[in-house]
Short mmCIF file of C-alpha atoms and ligand atoms in Angstrom, two decimals:
data_model
loop_
_atom_site.label_atom_id
_atom_site.label_comp_id
_atom_site.label_asym_id
_atom_site.label_seq_id
_atom_site.Cartn_x
_atom_site.Cartn_y
_atom_site.Cartn_z
CA MET A 110 -67.62 -6.90 -14.12
CA LYS A 111 -67.70 -10.76 -13.69
CA LEU A 112 -71.19 -12.09 -14.49
CA GLU A 113 -72.38 -14.47 -11.79
CA ALA A 114 -75.60 -16.29 -11.05
CA GLY A 115 -77.80 -14.36 -8.89
CA GLN A 116 -77.02 -11.09 -10.40
CA VAL A 117 -79.72 -8.97 -12.03
CA ALA A 118 -79.89 -7.44 -15.47
CA VAL A 119 -82.20 -5.23 -17.41
CA VAL A 120 -82.22 -5.60 -21.25
CA THR A 121 -84.22 -3.27 -23.44
CA GLY A 122 -85.42 -4.05 -26.85
CA ALA A 123 -85.47 -7.77 -25.52
CA ALA A 124 -88.43 -9.01 -27.48
CA ASN A 125 -86.43 -9.58 -30.82
CA GLY A 126 -83.00 -9.93 -32.26
CA ILE A 127 -79.83 -9.34 -30.19
CA GLY A 128 -81.94 -8.52 -27.12
CA VAL A 129 -83.66 -12.00 -26.97
CA ALA A 130 -80.11 -13.51 -27.42
CA LEU A 131 -78.64 -11.31 -24.69
CA ALA A 132 -81.54 -12.29 -22.18
CA ALA A 133 -81.16 -15.92 -23.03
CA ALA A 134 -77.32 -15.81 -22.52
CA LEU A 135 -77.76 -14.19 -19.24
CA ALA A 136 -80.37 -16.50 -17.98
CA GLY A 137 -78.26 -19.26 -19.12
CA ARG A 138 -75.50 -17.95 -16.70
CA GLY A 139 -78.09 -17.72 -13.84
CA VAL A 140 -78.44 -14.11 -14.08
CA ARG A 141 -82.09 -12.70 -13.48
CA VAL A 142 -83.38 -10.71 -16.20
CA ALA A 143 -85.91 -7.91 -16.52
CA MET A 144 -86.63 -7.89 -20.21
CA ALA A 145 -88.21 -4.68 -21.62
CA ASP A 146 -89.80 -3.77 -24.97
CA VAL A 147 -92.76 -2.35 -26.73
CA ASP A 148 -93.51 -5.50 -28.60
CA THR A 149 -95.56 -6.76 -25.69
CA ALA A 150 -96.88 -10.01 -27.30
CA ALA A 151 -93.23 -11.17 -28.35
CA LEU A 152 -91.77 -9.97 -24.93
CA THR A 153 -94.27 -11.96 -22.89
CA LYS A 154 -93.73 -15.13 -25.06
CA THR A 155 -89.96 -14.86 -25.00
CA ALA A 156 -89.85 -14.24 -21.15
CA SER A 157 -92.06 -17.22 -20.51
CA ASP A 158 -89.76 -19.49 -22.64
CA LEU A 159 -86.76 -18.45 -20.69
CA GLY A 160 -88.02 -19.68 -17.29
CA ASP A 161 -89.12 -18.10 -13.95
CA GLN A 162 -85.90 -16.13 -13.28
CA VAL A 163 -87.01 -13.73 -16.28
CA ILE A 164 -89.67 -11.16 -16.10
CA ALA A 165 -91.32 -9.28 -18.96
CA VAL A 166 -91.86 -5.45 -18.50
CA PRO A 167 -93.52 -3.77 -21.27
CA THR A 168 -91.66 -0.44 -21.72
CA ASP A 169 -91.24 2.31 -24.12
CA VAL A 170 -87.64 3.33 -23.60
CA ALA A 171 -88.55 6.80 -25.11
CA ASP A 172 -90.78 7.65 -22.15
CA ILE A 173 -88.62 8.31 -18.91
CA ASP A 174 -91.63 7.42 -16.52
CA GLN A 175 -91.90 4.16 -18.15
CA VAL A 176 -88.14 3.55 -17.74
CA ARG A 177 -88.51 4.61 -14.22
CA ALA A 178 -91.26 1.95 -13.68
CA LEU A 179 -88.93 -0.50 -15.32
CA ALA A 180 -86.38 0.04 -12.78
CA ASP A 181 -88.83 -0.12 -9.82
CA ARG A 182 -90.26 -3.37 -10.98
CA ALA A 183 -86.82 -5.00 -11.44
CA LEU A 184 -85.80 -3.83 -7.98
CA ALA A 185 -88.98 -4.94 -6.57
CA GLU A 186 -88.95 -8.44 -8.11
CA PHE A 187 -85.13 -9.02 -7.62
CA GLY A 188 -83.91 -6.54 -4.99
CA ARG A 189 -80.73 -5.57 -6.82
CA LEU A 190 -79.39 -4.29 -10.11
CA ASP A 191 -76.08 -5.20 -11.65
CA LEU A 192 -76.26 -4.90 -15.46
CA VAL A 193 -78.32 -2.55 -17.89
CA VAL A 194 -78.22 -2.99 -21.58
CA ASN A 195 -79.62 -0.17 -23.51
CA ASN A 196 -80.27 -2.19 -26.76
CA ALA A 197 -83.77 -0.97 -27.83
CA GLY A 198 -83.37 0.54 -31.40
CA THR A 199 -85.16 1.56 -34.47
CA SER A 200 -84.22 2.90 -37.84
CA ALA A 201 -85.36 5.19 -40.65
CA GLY A 202 -83.70 6.03 -43.98
CA GLY A 203 -84.08 8.03 -47.18
CA PRO A 204 -82.60 11.22 -48.65
CA SER A 205 -81.97 13.36 -45.64
CA TRP A 206 -84.02 16.16 -47.13
CA GLU A 207 -86.98 13.79 -47.38
CA VAL A 208 -87.05 11.91 -44.19
CA ALA A 209 -90.25 12.83 -42.37
CA PRO A 210 -89.90 14.93 -38.99
CA ALA A 211 -91.86 11.97 -37.43
CA ASP A 212 -89.22 9.52 -38.59
CA TRP A 213 -86.31 11.64 -37.32
CA ASP A 214 -88.27 12.04 -33.84
CA ARG A 215 -88.87 8.28 -33.59
CA VAL A 216 -85.36 7.48 -34.33
CA TRP A 217 -83.90 10.13 -32.00
CA SER A 218 -86.36 9.42 -29.19
CA VAL A 219 -85.90 5.71 -29.09
CA ASN A 220 -82.03 5.47 -29.99
CA VAL A 221 -80.74 8.37 -28.25
CA GLY A 222 -83.49 9.14 -25.75
CA GLY A 223 -83.70 5.48 -24.80
CA VAL A 224 -80.12 5.50 -23.93
CA VAL A 225 -80.28 8.85 -22.11
CA ASN A 226 -83.32 7.64 -20.08
CA GLY A 227 -81.60 4.34 -19.42
CA ILE A 228 -78.47 6.51 -18.08
CA ARG A 229 -80.61 8.87 -16.05
CA VAL A 230 -82.71 6.21 -14.42
CA PHE A 231 -80.06 3.40 -13.77
CA VAL A 232 -76.74 4.98 -13.40
CA PRO A 233 -77.67 6.44 -9.84
CA HIS A 234 -78.50 2.97 -8.79
CA LEU A 235 -75.15 1.68 -9.97
CA ILE A 236 -73.28 4.39 -8.37
CA ALA A 237 -75.20 3.92 -5.11
CA ALA A 238 -74.44 0.22 -5.13
CA GLY A 239 -70.68 0.84 -6.10
CA ARG A 240 -70.74 -1.76 -8.78
CA GLY A 241 -72.40 -2.76 -12.05
CA HIS A 242 -72.07 -2.15 -15.71
CA ILE A 243 -74.04 -0.22 -18.36
CA VAL A 244 -74.06 -1.25 -21.99
CA ASN A 245 -75.23 1.07 -24.72
CA VAL A 246 -75.77 -0.55 -28.11
CA ALA A 247 -74.53 1.74 -30.89
CA SER A 248 -73.38 0.49 -34.26
CA LEU A 249 -70.46 0.54 -36.69
CA ALA A 250 -72.76 2.93 -38.58
CA GLY A 251 -72.12 5.54 -35.80
CA LEU A 252 -68.40 5.52 -36.89
CA THR A 253 -68.73 5.23 -40.60
CA VAL A 254 -71.33 7.23 -42.32
CA GLY A 255 -73.63 5.51 -44.93
CA LEU A 256 -75.91 7.21 -47.41
CA PHE A 257 -79.59 7.58 -46.93
CA GLY A 258 -79.44 6.54 -43.42
CA ALA A 259 -78.66 9.92 -41.82
CA PRO A 260 -81.13 9.35 -38.78
CA TYR A 261 -79.90 6.10 -37.69
CA ALA A 262 -76.11 6.80 -38.38
CA ALA A 263 -76.31 10.19 -36.49
CA SER A 264 -78.15 8.64 -33.41
CA LYS A 265 -75.59 5.86 -33.24
CA ALA A 266 -72.85 8.61 -33.26
CA ALA A 267 -74.62 10.23 -30.46
CA ILE A 268 -74.63 7.07 -28.40
CA ILE A 269 -70.83 6.50 -28.92
CA SER A 270 -70.23 10.12 -27.77
CA ILE A 271 -72.58 9.86 -24.91
CA SER A 272 -71.03 6.59 -23.74
CA GLU A 273 -67.47 8.02 -23.84
CA SER A 274 -68.57 11.06 -21.85
CA LEU A 275 -70.29 8.74 -19.26
CA ARG A 276 -67.01 6.73 -19.03
CA GLY A 277 -65.01 9.79 -18.30
CA GLU A 278 -67.52 11.11 -15.68
CA LEU A 279 -67.69 7.73 -13.96
CA ASP A 280 -63.94 7.57 -13.89
CA LEU A 281 -64.12 10.53 -11.53
CA VAL A 282 -67.06 9.67 -9.30
CA ALA A 283 -67.64 5.77 -9.54
CA PRO A 284 -64.68 4.06 -11.38
CA GLU A 285 -66.02 0.60 -10.40
CA VAL A 286 -69.16 1.14 -12.59
CA GLY A 287 -68.37 -0.27 -15.97
CA VAL A 288 -69.41 1.26 -19.27
CA SER A 289 -69.40 -0.34 -22.70
CA ALA A 290 -70.47 1.18 -26.25
CA ILE A 291 -71.07 -1.77 -28.62
CA CYS A 292 -70.59 -0.96 -32.33
CA PRO A 293 -72.03 -3.95 -34.04
CA GLY A 294 -71.55 -4.73 -37.67
CA PRO A 295 -74.28 -6.88 -39.40
CA VAL A 296 -76.06 -9.20 -37.12
CA ASP A 297 -78.96 -11.57 -38.45
CA THR A 298 -81.90 -9.96 -37.12
CA ARG A 299 -85.19 -8.45 -38.70
CA MET A 300 -83.44 -4.98 -38.42
CA PHE A 301 -80.56 -6.00 -40.64
CA ARG A 302 -82.57 -8.25 -42.83
CA GLY A 303 -84.75 -5.27 -43.73
CA LEU A 304 -81.72 -3.40 -44.90
CA ALA A 305 -80.46 -6.24 -46.86
CA GLU A 306 -83.77 -6.67 -48.54
CA LEU A 307 -83.68 -3.02 -49.76
CA ALA A 308 -80.37 -3.83 -51.30
CA ALA A 309 -81.45 -7.11 -52.83
CA PRO A 310 -85.27 -7.61 -52.79
CA PRO A 311 -86.30 -11.24 -52.61
CA GLU A 312 -87.30 -12.93 -55.81
CA GLY A 313 -90.94 -11.87 -57.00
CA ALA A 314 -90.87 -8.96 -54.44
CA ALA A 315 -91.78 -5.69 -55.82
CA ALA A 316 -88.66 -3.32 -55.50
CA GLU A 317 -89.72 -0.48 -53.28
CA SER A 318 -87.37 2.43 -53.51
CA PRO A 319 -87.80 6.12 -52.54
CA LEU A 320 -84.96 6.86 -55.00
CA PRO A 321 -85.20 7.48 -58.72
CA ALA A 322 -83.95 4.69 -61.02
CA GLU A 323 -80.85 6.82 -62.15
CA VAL A 324 -79.84 7.24 -58.41
CA MET A 325 -80.47 3.79 -57.60
CA ALA A 326 -78.07 2.68 -60.48
CA LYS A 327 -75.20 5.00 -58.99
CA LEU A 328 -75.56 3.52 -55.74
CA ALA A 329 -75.23 -0.11 -57.13
CA PRO A 330 -71.82 -0.58 -55.47
CA MET A 331 -73.22 0.34 -52.06
CA MET A 332 -76.11 -1.99 -52.41
CA GLU A 333 -73.53 -4.80 -53.44
CA ALA A 334 -71.61 -4.11 -50.39
CA ILE A 335 -74.74 -4.36 -48.19
CA THR A 336 -75.60 -7.87 -49.91
CA GLU A 337 -72.09 -8.87 -49.25
CA MET A 338 -72.26 -7.82 -45.73
CA ALA A 339 -75.50 -9.97 -45.32
CA GLU A 340 -73.16 -12.96 -45.91
CA GLU A 341 -71.11 -11.95 -42.87
CA ALA A 342 -74.02 -11.29 -40.60
CA LEU A 343 -73.36 -12.93 -37.28
CA PRO A 344 -75.95 -15.16 -35.51
CA THR A 345 -77.43 -13.20 -32.53
CA ALA A 346 -76.12 -15.63 -30.03
CA ARG A 347 -72.53 -14.94 -31.21
CA ALA A 348 -73.32 -11.11 -30.85
CA ALA A 349 -74.73 -11.53 -27.46
CA GLU A 350 -71.48 -13.43 -26.32
CA ILE A 351 -69.32 -10.60 -27.81
CA ILE A 352 -71.37 -8.05 -25.67
CA LEU A 353 -71.26 -10.20 -22.51
CA ASP A 354 -67.37 -10.64 -22.95
CA ALA A 355 -66.99 -6.92 -23.25
CA VAL A 356 -69.00 -6.48 -19.78
CA GLU A 357 -66.56 -8.98 -18.16
CA SER A 358 -63.34 -7.57 -19.63
CA GLY A 359 -64.65 -3.90 -18.92
CA LYS A 360 -63.99 -2.96 -22.58
CA LEU A 361 -65.40 0.63 -23.40
CA TYR A 362 -65.63 -0.08 -27.08
CA GLU A 363 -66.31 -3.33 -28.73
CA THR A 364 -67.53 -4.68 -32.24
CA THR A 365 -68.72 -7.79 -33.78
CA HIS A 366 -66.63 -7.06 -36.89
CA PRO A 367 -63.30 -5.78 -36.48
CA THR A 368 -62.32 -5.71 -40.11
CA MET A 369 -65.34 -3.76 -41.23
CA ALA A 370 -64.21 -0.99 -38.79
CA VAL A 371 -61.20 0.06 -41.04
CA ALA A 372 -63.77 2.40 -42.72
CA ALA A 373 -63.77 4.35 -39.41
CA ARG A 374 -59.94 5.03 -39.72
CA GLU A 375 -60.33 6.05 -43.34
CA ARG A 376 -63.05 8.39 -42.27
CA ILE A 377 -61.05 10.11 -39.49
CA ASP A 378 -58.04 10.21 -41.77
CA THR A 379 -59.96 12.11 -44.36
CA ILE A 380 -61.34 14.62 -41.79
CA LEU A 381 -57.83 15.29 -40.37
CA GLU A 382 -56.33 15.52 -43.72
CA SER A 383 -58.83 18.13 -44.58
CA PHE A 384 -58.01 20.16 -41.59
CA GLY A 385 -54.36 19.86 -42.52
CA THR A 386 -53.60 18.15 -39.13
CA PRO A 387 -50.02 16.73 -39.15
CA ALA A 388 -49.73 12.99 -39.29
CA ARG A 389 -48.78 11.27 -35.93
CA ALA A 390 -44.88 10.76 -35.84
CA SER A 391 -44.37 6.92 -36.03
N1 NAD B 663 -78.72 -6.14 -36.59
C1 NAD B 663 -77.65 -5.34 -36.76
O1 NAD B 663 -77.04 -5.60 -37.88
C2 NAD B 663 -77.27 -4.22 -35.93
C3 NAD B 663 -76.10 -3.63 -36.45
C4 NAD B 663 -75.72 -2.58 -35.57
C5 NAD B 663 -76.50 -2.17 -34.44
N2 NAD B 663 -77.68 -2.83 -34.28
C6 NAD B 663 -78.40 -2.38 -32.96
O2 NAD B 663 -78.66 -3.40 -32.14
C7 NAD B 663 -79.84 -3.30 -31.36
C8 NAD B 663 -80.86 -4.35 -31.37
O3 NAD B 663 -81.32 -4.46 -32.88
P1 NAD B 663 -81.62 -5.83 -33.52
O4 NAD B 663 -80.92 -5.99 -34.77
O5 NAD B 663 -81.85 -6.91 -32.61
O6 NAD B 663 -83.13 -5.33 -34.00
P2 NAD B 663 -84.55 -5.86 -33.77
O7 NAD B 663 -85.54 -5.04 -34.57
O8 NAD B 663 -84.76 -7.24 -33.89
O9 NAD B 663 -84.75 -5.61 -32.24
C9 NAD B 663 -85.06 -4.09 -31.80
C10 NAD B 663 -85.87 -4.30 -30.65
O10 NAD B 663 -86.23 -2.89 -30.14
C11 NAD B 663 -87.43 -2.85 -29.81
N3 NAD B 663 -88.05 -1.46 -29.60
C12 NAD B 663 -88.12 -0.52 -30.71
N4 NAD B 663 -88.48 0.67 -30.14
C13 NAD B 663 -88.52 0.53 -28.80
C14 NAD B 663 -89.12 1.39 -27.72
N5 NAD B 663 -89.41 2.54 -27.94
N6 NAD B 663 -89.05 0.87 -26.48
C15 NAD B 663 -88.57 -0.40 -26.25
N7 NAD B 663 -88.16 -1.34 -27.13
C16 NAD B 663 -88.30 -0.81 -28.44
C17 NAD B 663 -88.25 -3.61 -30.89
O11 NAD B 663 -89.54 -3.77 -30.50
C18 NAD B 663 -87.32 -4.78 -30.96
O12 NAD B 663 -87.83 -5.82 -30.23
C19 NAD B 663 -80.34 -1.85 -31.91
O13 NAD B 663 -80.02 -0.88 -31.08
C20 NAD B 663 -79.70 -1.89 -33.25
O14 NAD B 663 -79.55 -0.43 -33.74
C21 NAD B 663 -78.02 -3.88 -34.88
#
């Protein structure tokens, strides 16, 4: 879908990080934006900084009634809907057997439930309009499994699967409606910085780890890899441009870091080799 001035976008998780950059990039193109987030203070401030073509709609994406209210507000304010970016996300980690049920629930209800609610509420509008595009922000973590991050990685794998099902379904009933599943690598936001600081605590900070020292020692190579990844963290504005390019080119899958996605191929090869699946004839 070509992005044009006068169109209307809804961006969730828009009070911080990639969501702010997306809202700013869209507003810069003359697209009117309904910004949604649970962080009401940051949301209101950011929306007012972006001008009068942007509205702040405090929304918990895990609550479908609030997502319905978001759609109603955007339509009442702007009269149309062209682009929906299900970007809100949260994370939790630790040994899988120790992650608290409340953390599993929070990650699942925001990351997966938020995307599902966005699809349930907005896709019927896009089908009825016969145009538009929906973006679901997943992660490379959904294609490549990391240790001690099962809730997050599993939620992102679910988003990838749901997006691909949605694309196939819309191909049959409304092929003009676009779908993109974005798999970012490291992007310089508070979410990524939180992970990077776990791997390399800032000087003077007490190292807080839920894991025993001997396990942490075994994880040193993984921690080093995370620290190296931090050096490749993209600015949010660049990540936003990559996402909007995927919308314009109608790409189902996009990443910010193609070279890091090599791990996804290694993973699927390992699975297929374990099955005894014959290699593809070259
Ligand atoms: N930063 C990265 O390196 C990276 C990598 C891969 C994927 N992602 C994904 O990108 C998306 C944006 O993350 P970010 O890095 O900008 O993080 P961020 O923490 O800066 O922003 C996430 C936003 O989501 C909001 N949010 C959380 N729960 C919500 C809820 N229930 N309802 C509405 N809003 C809610 C937060 O308030 C916050 O404003 C997330 O889905 C994240 O998983 C980020």
